[in-house]
C-alpha positions as a Python dict, from the first residue, in 0.01 Angstrom:
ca = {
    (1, 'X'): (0, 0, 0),
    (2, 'X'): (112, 342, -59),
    (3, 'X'): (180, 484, 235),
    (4, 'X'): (-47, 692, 418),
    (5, 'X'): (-352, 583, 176),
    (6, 'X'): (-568, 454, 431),
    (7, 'X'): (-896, 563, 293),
    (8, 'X'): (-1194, 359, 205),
    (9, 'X'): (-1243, 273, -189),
    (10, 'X'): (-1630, 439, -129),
    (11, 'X'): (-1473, 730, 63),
    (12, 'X'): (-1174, 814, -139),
    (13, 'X'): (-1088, 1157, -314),
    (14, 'X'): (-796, 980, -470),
    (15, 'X'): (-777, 655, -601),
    (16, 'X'): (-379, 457, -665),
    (17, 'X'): (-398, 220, -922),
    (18, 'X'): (-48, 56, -991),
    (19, 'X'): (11, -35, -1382),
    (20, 'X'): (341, -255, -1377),
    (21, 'X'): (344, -301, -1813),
    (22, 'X'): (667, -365, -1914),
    (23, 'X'): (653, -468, -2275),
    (24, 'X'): (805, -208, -2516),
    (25, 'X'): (1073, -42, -2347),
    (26, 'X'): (1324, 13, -2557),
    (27, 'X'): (1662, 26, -2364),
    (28, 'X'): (1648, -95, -2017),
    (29, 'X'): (1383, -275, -1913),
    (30, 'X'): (1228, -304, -1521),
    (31, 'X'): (921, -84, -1529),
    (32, 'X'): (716, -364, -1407),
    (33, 'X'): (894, -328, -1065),
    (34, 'X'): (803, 79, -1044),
    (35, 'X'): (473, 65, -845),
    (36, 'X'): (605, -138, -605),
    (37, 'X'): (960, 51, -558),
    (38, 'X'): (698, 406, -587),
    (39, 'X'): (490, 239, -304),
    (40, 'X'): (820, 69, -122),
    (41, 'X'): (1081, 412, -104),
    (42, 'X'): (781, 664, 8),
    (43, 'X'): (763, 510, 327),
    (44, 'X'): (1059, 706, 471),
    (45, 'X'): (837, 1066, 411),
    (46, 'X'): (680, 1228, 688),
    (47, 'X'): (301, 1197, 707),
    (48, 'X'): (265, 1538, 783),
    (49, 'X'): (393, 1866, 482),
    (50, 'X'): (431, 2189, 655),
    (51, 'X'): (417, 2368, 325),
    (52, 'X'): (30, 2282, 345),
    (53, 'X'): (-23, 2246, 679),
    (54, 'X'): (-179, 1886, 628),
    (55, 'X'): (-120, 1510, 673),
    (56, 'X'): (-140, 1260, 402),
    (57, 'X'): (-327, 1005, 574),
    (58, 'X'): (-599, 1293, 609),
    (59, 'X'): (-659, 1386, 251),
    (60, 'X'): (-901, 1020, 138),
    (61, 'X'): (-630, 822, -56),
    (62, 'X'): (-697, 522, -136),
    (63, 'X'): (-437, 223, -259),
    (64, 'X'): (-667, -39, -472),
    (65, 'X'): (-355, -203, -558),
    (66, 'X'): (-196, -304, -857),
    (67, 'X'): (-387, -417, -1182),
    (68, 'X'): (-178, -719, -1356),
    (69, 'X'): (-63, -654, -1689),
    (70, 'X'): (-25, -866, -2028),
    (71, 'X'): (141, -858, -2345),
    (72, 'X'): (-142, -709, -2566),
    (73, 'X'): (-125, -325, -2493),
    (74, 'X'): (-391, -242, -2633),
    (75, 'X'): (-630, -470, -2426),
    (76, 'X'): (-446, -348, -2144),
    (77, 'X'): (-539, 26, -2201),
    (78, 'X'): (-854, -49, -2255),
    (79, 'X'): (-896, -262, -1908),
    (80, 'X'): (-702, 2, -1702),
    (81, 'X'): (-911, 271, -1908),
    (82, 'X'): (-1221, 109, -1736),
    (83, 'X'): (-1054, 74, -1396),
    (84, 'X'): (-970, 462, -1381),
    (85, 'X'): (-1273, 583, -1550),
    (86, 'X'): (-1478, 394, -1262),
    (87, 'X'): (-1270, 597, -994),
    (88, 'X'): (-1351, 902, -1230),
    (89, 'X'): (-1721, 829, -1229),
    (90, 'X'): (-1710, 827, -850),
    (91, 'X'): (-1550, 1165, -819),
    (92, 'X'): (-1213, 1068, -713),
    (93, 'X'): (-920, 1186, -880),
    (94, 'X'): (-660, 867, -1042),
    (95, 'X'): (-323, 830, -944),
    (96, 'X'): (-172, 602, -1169),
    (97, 'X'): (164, 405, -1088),
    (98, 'X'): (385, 295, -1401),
    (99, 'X'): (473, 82, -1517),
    (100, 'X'): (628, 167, -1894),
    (101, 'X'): (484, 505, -2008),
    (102, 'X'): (242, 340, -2222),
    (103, 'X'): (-14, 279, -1948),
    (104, 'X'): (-43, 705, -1904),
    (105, 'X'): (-304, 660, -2231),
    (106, 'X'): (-548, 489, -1969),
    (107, 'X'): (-526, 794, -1715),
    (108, 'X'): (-558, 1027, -2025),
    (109, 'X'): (-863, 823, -2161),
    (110, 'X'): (-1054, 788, -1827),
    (111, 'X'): (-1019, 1222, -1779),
    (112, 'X'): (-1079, 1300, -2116),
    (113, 'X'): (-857, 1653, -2086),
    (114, 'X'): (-852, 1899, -2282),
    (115, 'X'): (-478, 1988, -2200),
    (116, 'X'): (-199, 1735, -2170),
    (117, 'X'): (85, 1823, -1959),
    (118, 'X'): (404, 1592, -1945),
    (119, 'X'): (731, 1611, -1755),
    (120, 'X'): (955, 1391, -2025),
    (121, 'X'): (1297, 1362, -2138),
    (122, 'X'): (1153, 1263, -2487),
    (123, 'X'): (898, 1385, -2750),
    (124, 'X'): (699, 1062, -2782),
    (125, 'X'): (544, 1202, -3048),
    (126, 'X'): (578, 909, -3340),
    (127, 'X'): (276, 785, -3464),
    (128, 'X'): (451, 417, -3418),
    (129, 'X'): (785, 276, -3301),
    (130, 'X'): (912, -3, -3505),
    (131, 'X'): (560, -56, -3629),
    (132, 'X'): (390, -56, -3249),
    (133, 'X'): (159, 238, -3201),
    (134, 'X'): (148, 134, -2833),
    (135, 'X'): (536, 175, -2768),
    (136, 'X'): (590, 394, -2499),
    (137, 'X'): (791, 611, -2747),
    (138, 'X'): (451, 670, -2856),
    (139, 'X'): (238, 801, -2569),
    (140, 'X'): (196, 1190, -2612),
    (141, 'X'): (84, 1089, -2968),
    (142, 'X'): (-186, 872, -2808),
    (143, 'X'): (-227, 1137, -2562),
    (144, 'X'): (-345, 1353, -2867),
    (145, 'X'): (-577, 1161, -2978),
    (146, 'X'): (-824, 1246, -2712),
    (147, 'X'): (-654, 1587, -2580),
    (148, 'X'): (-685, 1954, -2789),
    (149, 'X'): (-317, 2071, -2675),
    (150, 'X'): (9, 1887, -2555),
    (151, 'X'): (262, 2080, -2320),
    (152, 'X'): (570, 1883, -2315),
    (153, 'X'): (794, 1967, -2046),
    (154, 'X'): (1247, 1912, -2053),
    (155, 'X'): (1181, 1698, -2363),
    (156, 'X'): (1531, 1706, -2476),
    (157, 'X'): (1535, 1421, -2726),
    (158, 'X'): (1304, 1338, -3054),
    (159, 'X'): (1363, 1223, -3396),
    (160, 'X'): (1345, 1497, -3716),
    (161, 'X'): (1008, 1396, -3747),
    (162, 'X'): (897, 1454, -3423),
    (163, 'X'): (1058, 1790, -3387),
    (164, 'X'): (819, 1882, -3721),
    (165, 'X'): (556, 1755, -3515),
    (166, 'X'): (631, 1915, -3190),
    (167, 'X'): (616, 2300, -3411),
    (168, 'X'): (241, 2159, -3507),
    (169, 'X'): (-46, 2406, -3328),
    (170, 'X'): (-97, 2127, -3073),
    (171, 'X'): (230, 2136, -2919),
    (172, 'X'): (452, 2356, -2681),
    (173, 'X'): (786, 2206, -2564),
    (174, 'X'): (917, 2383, -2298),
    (175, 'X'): (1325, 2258, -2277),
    (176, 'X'): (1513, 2219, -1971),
    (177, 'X'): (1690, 2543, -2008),
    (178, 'X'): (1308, 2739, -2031),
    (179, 'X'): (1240, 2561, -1666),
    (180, 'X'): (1560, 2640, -1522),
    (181, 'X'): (1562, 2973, -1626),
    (182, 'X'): (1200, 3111, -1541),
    (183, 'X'): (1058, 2786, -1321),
    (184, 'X'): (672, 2705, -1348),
    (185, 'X'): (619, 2999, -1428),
    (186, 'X'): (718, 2930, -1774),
    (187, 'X'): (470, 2628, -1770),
    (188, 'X'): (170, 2798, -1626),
    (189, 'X'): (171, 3061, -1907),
    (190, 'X'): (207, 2762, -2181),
    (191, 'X'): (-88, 2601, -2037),
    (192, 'X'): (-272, 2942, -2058),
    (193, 'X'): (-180, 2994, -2410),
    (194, 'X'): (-355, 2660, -2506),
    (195, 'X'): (-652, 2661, -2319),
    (196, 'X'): (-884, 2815, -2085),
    (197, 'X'): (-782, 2713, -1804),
    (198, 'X'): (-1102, 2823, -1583),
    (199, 'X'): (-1325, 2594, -1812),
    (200, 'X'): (-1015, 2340, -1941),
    (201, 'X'): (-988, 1959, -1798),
    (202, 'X'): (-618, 1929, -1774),
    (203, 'X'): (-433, 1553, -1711),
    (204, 'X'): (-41, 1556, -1527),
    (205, 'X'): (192, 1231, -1679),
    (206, 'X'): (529, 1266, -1498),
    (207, 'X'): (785, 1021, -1657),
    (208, 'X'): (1082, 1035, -1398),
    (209, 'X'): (1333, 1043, -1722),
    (210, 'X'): (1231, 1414, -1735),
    (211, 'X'): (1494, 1419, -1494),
    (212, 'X'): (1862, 1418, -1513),
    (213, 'X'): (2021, 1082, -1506),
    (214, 'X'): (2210, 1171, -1231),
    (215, 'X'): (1847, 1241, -996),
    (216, 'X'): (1685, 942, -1116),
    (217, 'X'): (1898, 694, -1259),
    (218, 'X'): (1644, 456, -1224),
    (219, 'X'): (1463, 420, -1575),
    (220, 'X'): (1447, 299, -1907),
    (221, 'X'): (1616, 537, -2134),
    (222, 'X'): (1793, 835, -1943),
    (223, 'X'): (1873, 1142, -2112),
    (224, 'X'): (2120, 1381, -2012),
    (225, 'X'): (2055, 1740, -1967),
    (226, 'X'): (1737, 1703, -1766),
    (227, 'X'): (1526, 1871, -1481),
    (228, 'X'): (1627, 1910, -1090),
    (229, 'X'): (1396, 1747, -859),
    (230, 'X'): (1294, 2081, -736),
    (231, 'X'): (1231, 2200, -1050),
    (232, 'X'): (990, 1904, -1114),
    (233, 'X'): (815, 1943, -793),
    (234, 'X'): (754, 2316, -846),
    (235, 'X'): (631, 2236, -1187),
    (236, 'X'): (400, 1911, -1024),
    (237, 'X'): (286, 2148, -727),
    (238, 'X'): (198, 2456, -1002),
    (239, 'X'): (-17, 2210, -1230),
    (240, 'X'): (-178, 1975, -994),
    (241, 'X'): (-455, 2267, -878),
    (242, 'X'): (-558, 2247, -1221),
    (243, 'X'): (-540, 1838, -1280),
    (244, 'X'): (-780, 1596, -1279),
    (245, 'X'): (-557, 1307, -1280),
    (246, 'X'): (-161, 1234, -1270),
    (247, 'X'): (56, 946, -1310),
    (248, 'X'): (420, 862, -1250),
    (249, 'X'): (563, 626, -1490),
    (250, 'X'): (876, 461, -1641),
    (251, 'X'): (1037, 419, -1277),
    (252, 'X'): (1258, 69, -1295),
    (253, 'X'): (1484, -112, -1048),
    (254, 'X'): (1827, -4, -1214),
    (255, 'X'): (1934, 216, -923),
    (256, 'X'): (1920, 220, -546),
    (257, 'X'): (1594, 414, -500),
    (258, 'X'): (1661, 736, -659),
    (259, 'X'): (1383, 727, -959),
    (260, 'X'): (1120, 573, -702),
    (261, 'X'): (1180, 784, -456),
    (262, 'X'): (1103, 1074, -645),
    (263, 'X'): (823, 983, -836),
    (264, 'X'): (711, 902, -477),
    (265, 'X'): (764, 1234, -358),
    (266, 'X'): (592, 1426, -663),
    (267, 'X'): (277, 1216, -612),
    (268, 'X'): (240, 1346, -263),
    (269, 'X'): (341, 1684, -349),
    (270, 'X'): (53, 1611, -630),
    (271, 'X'): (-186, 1518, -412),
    (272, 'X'): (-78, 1781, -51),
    (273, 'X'): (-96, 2047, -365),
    (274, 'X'): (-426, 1925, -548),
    (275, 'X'): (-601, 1885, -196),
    (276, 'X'): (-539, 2266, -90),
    (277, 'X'): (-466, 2449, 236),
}
């Protein structure tokens, strides 16, 4: 159980659903370990955040667990789609454990945003990857099938193809260098300039490679270059008012905690920050 999730399924503002599908990554594998390293290395936070004034346990998170994936990723969308939209229905908000990125087009179906906002080292915006549409090199492409406008933030890596993509209407990329330099700032105004945010359903995927290798080791394809964990968590705490839904993905057991203890830490900061004052 993720700690501090105590809350009854029927009670629950927030529902954890771990997604451990580990089928297309394409350098080093493990992401079917991440929910339970996410779940395993958050148990050394303190209940209580000052910067809120509240205690985890208190905010009606619920753990149902993890849902066992398969090799057909498509099925398995469609399943955890189902799963998530049932928390949805109930008026809790999904928290979604990865598992290989892949599994963020379930969280993404089950909102239905309008605005898709991703912490990611990469693009992920081919329409296939070696003739899979459901790689996980594929996801903000998916993500774009059922969201207006895709914010992309510290991708630093893409092929030509996807850079022509990325300069497409639908698209902002915000690069390392743009968070460093002017913080969430810099993503609250892109996320402005694509929607409206007062009337806007907006959906948070944090891949942990959106971090620099040397933060989060831990994870399929690292990319130097990348995002401080405070810059992630400011970015995490400035969207997640706004969010109706957030995952952590692509977290693997290459390292000695690093990635899974930070993914760990941005859900909470998602949820202290989502929850309010």
């Amino acid at each position: 159980m993720f700690p501090g999730a105590t809350a009854d399924r029927a009670a629950a503002a927030y529902v954890v659903v771990g997604a451990p599908l580990d089928r297309s990554t394409t350098f080093q594998p493990g992401a079917r370990f991440g929910p339970d390293r996410i779940r395993r290395f958050a148990e050394s936070f303190e209940d209580y955040d000052h910067h809120t004034d509240r205690h985890f346990s208190e905010l009606g998170v619920h753990d149902a667990g993890d849902l066992r994936a398969w090799s057909d990723a498509a099925e398995y969308v469609d399943f955890l789609t189902g799963e998530l939209t049932d928390a949805v229905d109930d008026g809790a908000t999904p928290v979604l454990l990865g598992g290989e990125h892949t599994v963020t087009v379930a969280g993404v179906r089950a909102v239905a945003p309008d605005l898709f906002v991703c912490l990611d080292a990469h693009l992920d915006l081919r329409e296939s990857f070696d003739g899979d549409p459901w790689s996980h090199a594929c996801v903000t492409r998916r993500a774009l099938d059922t969201a207006d406008h895709a914010v992309i933030v510290g991708a630093r890596a893409g092929s030509e193809a996807e850079w022509a993509r990325a300069r497409e209407d639908d698209v902002t990329v915000l690069p390392p260098e743009t968070v460093a330099e002017r913080g969430a700032d810099a993503v609250r105004e892109a996320m402005a300039a694509a929607v409206d945010l007062d009337a806007a359903t907006t959906y948070l995927s944090v891949d942990v490679d959106a971090a620099d290798p040397a933060v989060a080791p831990g994870t399929g394809t690292m990319e130097p270059g990348g995002l401080s964990a405070r810059e992630i968590r400011d970015v995490v705490r400035a969207v997640a008012p706004d969010a109706a839904g957030v995952d952590a993905v692509e977290v693997n057991d290459r390292d000695d905690g690093q990635a899974a203890t930070l993914a760990g830490a941005l859900l909470r900061d998602f949820v202290f920050a989502h929850a309010g004052p």
